[in-house]
XYZ file of C-alpha atoms in Angstrom:
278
model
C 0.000 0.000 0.000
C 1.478 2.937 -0.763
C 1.693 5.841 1.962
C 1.501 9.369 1.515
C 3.931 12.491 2.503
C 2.942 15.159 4.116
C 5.675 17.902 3.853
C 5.653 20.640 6.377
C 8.193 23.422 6.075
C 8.578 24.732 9.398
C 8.993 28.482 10.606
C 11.603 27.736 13.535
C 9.591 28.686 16.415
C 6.815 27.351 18.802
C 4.212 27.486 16.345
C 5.721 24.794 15.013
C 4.190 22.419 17.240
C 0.496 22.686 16.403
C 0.703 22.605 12.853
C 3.133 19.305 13.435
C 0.534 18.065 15.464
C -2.284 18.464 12.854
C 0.319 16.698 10.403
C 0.302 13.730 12.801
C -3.484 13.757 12.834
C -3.932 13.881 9.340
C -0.945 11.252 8.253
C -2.905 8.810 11.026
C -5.894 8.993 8.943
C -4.966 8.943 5.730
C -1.961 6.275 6.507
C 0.945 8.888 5.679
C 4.125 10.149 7.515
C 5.241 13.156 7.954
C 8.199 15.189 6.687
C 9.059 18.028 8.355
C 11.501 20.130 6.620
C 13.407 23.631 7.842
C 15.263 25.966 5.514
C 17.847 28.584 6.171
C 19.731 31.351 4.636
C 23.650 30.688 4.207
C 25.200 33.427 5.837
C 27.849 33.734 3.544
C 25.284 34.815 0.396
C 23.993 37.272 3.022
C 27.322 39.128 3.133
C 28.919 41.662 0.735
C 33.020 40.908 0.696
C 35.323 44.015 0.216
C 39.574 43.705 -0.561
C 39.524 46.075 2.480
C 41.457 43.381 5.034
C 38.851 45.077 8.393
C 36.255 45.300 6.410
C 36.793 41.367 5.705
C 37.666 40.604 9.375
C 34.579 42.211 10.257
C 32.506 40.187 7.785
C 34.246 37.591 8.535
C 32.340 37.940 12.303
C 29.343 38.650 11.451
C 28.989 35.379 9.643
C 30.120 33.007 12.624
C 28.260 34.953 14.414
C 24.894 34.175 12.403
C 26.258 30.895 11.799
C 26.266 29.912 15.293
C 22.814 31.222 15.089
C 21.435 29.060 13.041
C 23.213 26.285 14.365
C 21.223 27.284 17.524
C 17.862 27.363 16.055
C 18.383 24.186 14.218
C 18.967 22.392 17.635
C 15.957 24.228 19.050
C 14.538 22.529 15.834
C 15.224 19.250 16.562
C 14.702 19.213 20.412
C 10.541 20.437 19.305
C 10.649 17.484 16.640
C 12.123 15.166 18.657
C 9.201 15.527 21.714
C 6.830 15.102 19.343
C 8.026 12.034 17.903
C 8.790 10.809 20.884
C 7.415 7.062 21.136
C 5.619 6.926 17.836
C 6.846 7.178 14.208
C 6.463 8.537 10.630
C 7.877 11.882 11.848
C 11.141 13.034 10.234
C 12.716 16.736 10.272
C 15.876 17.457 7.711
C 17.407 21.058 7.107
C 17.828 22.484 4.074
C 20.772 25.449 3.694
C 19.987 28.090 0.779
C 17.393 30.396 -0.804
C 14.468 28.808 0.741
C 11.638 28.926 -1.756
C 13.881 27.165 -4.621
C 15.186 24.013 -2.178
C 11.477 23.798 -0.902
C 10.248 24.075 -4.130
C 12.342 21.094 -5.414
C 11.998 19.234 -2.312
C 7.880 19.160 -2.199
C 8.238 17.985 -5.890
C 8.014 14.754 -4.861
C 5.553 15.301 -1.672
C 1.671 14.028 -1.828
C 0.584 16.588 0.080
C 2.483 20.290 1.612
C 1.295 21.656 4.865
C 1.360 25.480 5.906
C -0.516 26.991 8.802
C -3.267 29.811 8.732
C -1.137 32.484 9.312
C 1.186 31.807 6.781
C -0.915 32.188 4.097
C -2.337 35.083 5.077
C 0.970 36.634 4.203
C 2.107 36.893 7.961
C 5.157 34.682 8.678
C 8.732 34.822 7.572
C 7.943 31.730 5.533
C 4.866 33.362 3.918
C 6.883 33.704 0.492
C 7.697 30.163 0.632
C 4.362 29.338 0.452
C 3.478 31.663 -2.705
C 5.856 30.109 -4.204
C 5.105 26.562 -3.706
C 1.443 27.446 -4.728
C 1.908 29.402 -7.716
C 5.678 28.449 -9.248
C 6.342 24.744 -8.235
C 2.041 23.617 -9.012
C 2.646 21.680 -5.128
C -0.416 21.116 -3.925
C -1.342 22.578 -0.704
C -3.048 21.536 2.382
C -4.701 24.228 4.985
C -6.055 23.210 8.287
C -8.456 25.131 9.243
C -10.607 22.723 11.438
C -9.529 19.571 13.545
C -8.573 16.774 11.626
C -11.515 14.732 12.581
C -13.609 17.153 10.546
C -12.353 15.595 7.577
C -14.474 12.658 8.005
C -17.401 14.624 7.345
C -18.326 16.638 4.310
C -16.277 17.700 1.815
C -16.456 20.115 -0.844
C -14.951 20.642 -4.414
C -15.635 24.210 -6.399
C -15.484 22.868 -9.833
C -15.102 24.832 -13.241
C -12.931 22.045 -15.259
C -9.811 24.313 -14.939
C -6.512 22.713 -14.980
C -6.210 24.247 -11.613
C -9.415 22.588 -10.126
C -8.257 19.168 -11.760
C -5.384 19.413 -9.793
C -6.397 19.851 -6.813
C -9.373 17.157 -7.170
C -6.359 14.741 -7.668
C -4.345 15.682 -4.964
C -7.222 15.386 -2.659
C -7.973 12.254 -2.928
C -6.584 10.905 -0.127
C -8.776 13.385 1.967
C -12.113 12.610 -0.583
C -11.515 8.748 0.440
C -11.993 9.476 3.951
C -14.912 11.990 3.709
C -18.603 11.062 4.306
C -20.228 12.742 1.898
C -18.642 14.461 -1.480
C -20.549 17.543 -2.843
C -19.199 19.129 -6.444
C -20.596 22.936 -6.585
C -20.315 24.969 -9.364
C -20.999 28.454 -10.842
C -22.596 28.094 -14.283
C -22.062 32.120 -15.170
C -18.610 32.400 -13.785
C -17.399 29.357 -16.731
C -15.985 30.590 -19.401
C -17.986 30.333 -22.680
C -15.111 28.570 -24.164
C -14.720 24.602 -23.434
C -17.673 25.222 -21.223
C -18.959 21.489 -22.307
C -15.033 20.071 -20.816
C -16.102 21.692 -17.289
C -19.351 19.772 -16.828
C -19.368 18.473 -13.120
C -20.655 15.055 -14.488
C -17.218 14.721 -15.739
C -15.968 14.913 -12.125
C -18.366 12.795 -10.792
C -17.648 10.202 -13.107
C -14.014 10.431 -12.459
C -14.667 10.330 -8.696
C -17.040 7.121 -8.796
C -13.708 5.239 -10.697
C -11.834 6.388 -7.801
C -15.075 4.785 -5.826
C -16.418 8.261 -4.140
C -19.507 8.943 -4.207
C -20.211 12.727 -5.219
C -23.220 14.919 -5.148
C -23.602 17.889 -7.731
C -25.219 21.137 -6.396
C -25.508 24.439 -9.167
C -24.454 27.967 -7.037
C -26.448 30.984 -8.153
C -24.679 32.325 -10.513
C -26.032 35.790 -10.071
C -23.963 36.005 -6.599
C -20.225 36.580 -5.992
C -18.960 33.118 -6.794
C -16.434 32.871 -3.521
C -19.552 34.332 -1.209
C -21.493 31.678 -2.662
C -18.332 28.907 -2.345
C -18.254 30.225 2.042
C -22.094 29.810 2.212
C -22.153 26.239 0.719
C -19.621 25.338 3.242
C -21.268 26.542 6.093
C -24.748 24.973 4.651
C -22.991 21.950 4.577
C -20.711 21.981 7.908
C -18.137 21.290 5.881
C -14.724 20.142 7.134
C -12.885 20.401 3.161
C -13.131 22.794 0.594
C -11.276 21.673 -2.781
C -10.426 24.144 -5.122
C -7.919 25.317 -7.985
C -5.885 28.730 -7.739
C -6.345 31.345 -9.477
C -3.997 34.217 -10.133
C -0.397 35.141 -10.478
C 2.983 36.218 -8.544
C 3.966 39.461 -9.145
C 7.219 40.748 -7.489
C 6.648 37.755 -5.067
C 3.611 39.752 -3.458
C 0.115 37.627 -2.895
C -1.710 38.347 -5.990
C -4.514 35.723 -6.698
C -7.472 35.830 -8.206
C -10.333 37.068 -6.225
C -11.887 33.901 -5.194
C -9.124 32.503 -4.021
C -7.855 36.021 -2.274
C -11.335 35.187 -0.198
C -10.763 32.059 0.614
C -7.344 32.736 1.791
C -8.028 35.667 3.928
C -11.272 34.126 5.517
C -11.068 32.585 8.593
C -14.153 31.062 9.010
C -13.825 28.889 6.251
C -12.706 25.253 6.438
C -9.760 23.257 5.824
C -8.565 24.229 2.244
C -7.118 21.666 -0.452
C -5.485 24.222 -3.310
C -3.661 23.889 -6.264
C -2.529 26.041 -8.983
């Protein structure tokens, strides 16, 4: 049987701790393991050299001195991993040395599934760029927990169109759909475009899913509403625990720029775990 990976690139501090926690739920019941993974900067890239022999001495300091820094917060690392793991497996951490975005971004190539934490997405945390670019650059697809794990047993949700985006993500959740109770498939008729509108029929996705052996319901959204209001109220109709959905948008100067829908679903709180891919 095969077993996923859920990667989790870790921020270096306590917060750490939770969202390791929820990746231990959620490998338990979907039979994965987890990878935990934390990148830093080398502190030699960080520094400009000069032929001026004090300038270079100088240098030279500050980059024990933030190596011995990150030395430090690697062991502090470890030690958090390490009491988790404590007396039960499929928990790993490795450290990665480099421009963070680019070693994550080849490292999750390989990874089922890529864990961040609320905050992080919301553009808040040092590794908040990290997680644009896994989204948007690398196509990893990427798992938000928003609700306790055991929600995920319950409904879930996919917010269909027949994008490449929304295919994507309905594949990389199916780990998650397996486990779900009930499947619902909404969709916004008027936000489709006109062209290949036939390709994004939800039927298509229900069929798929029933090969897969999930069961899916299809439910139309009003198309006369703003689609992501409409996505929120159909997950709090249902009590949803999942929301699938594609990304929309693109990077821009590595500052959040999505699409609106997704903008709303990222900034909204209230809403429940998120499977997204772009």
């Amino acid at each position: 049987m095969t077993q996923c990976e859920i990667l989790v690139p870790l921020r270096g501090d306590d917060s750490d701790v939770a969202l390791l926690q929820q990746g231990l739920a959620l490998a338990e019941l979907i039979d994965g393991k987890v990878a935990s993974v934390y990148a830093q900067m080398d502190p030699t890239e960080l520094m400009a050299w000069s032929a001026d022999g004090s300038f270079a001495s100088t240098s030279a300091s500050l980059i024990q001195s933030a190596r011995d820094g990150n030395e430090q917060a690697w062991a502090d690392v470890q030690a958090r991993v390490e009491a988790l793991a404590s007396g039960r497996g499929g928990l790993t951490v490795e450290r990665l040395i480099g421009l963070q975005d680019r070693l994550l971004a080849r490292r999750s190539a390989l990874s089922d599934i890529v864990m961040f934490g609320c905050e992080t997405v919301r553009g808040k945390t040092s590794i908040s760029p990290v997680f644009e670019a896994l989204l948007m650059d690398a196509h990893a697809p990427i798992f938000i927990p928003r609700t306790p794990i055991s929600m995920l047993t319950g409904t879930a949700l996919i917010a269909w169109d027949g994008s490449v985006e929304a295919g994507r993500a309905a594949k990389a959740a199916l780990p998650l759909l397996r486990k779900a109770g009930k499947v619902v498939i909404i969709q916004s008729v008027g936000a489709l475009e006109d062209e290949g509108k036939e390709l994004s029929d939800p039927a298509r996705l229900q069929d798929w899913l029933g090969r897969q052996d999930i069961k899916a319901h299809i439910e139309t959204m009003d198309a006369s509403k703003d689609t992501a209001s409409e996505i929120l109220k159909a997950c709090t109709t249902h009590g949803a625990g999942l929301l699938v959905a594609g990304a929309y948008g693109h990077s821009r100067a590595r500052e959040f720029v999505f699409g609106g829908v997704t903008r709303t679903l990222l900034k909204t709180v209230t809403t429940p775990s998120l499977m997204l891919c772009h």
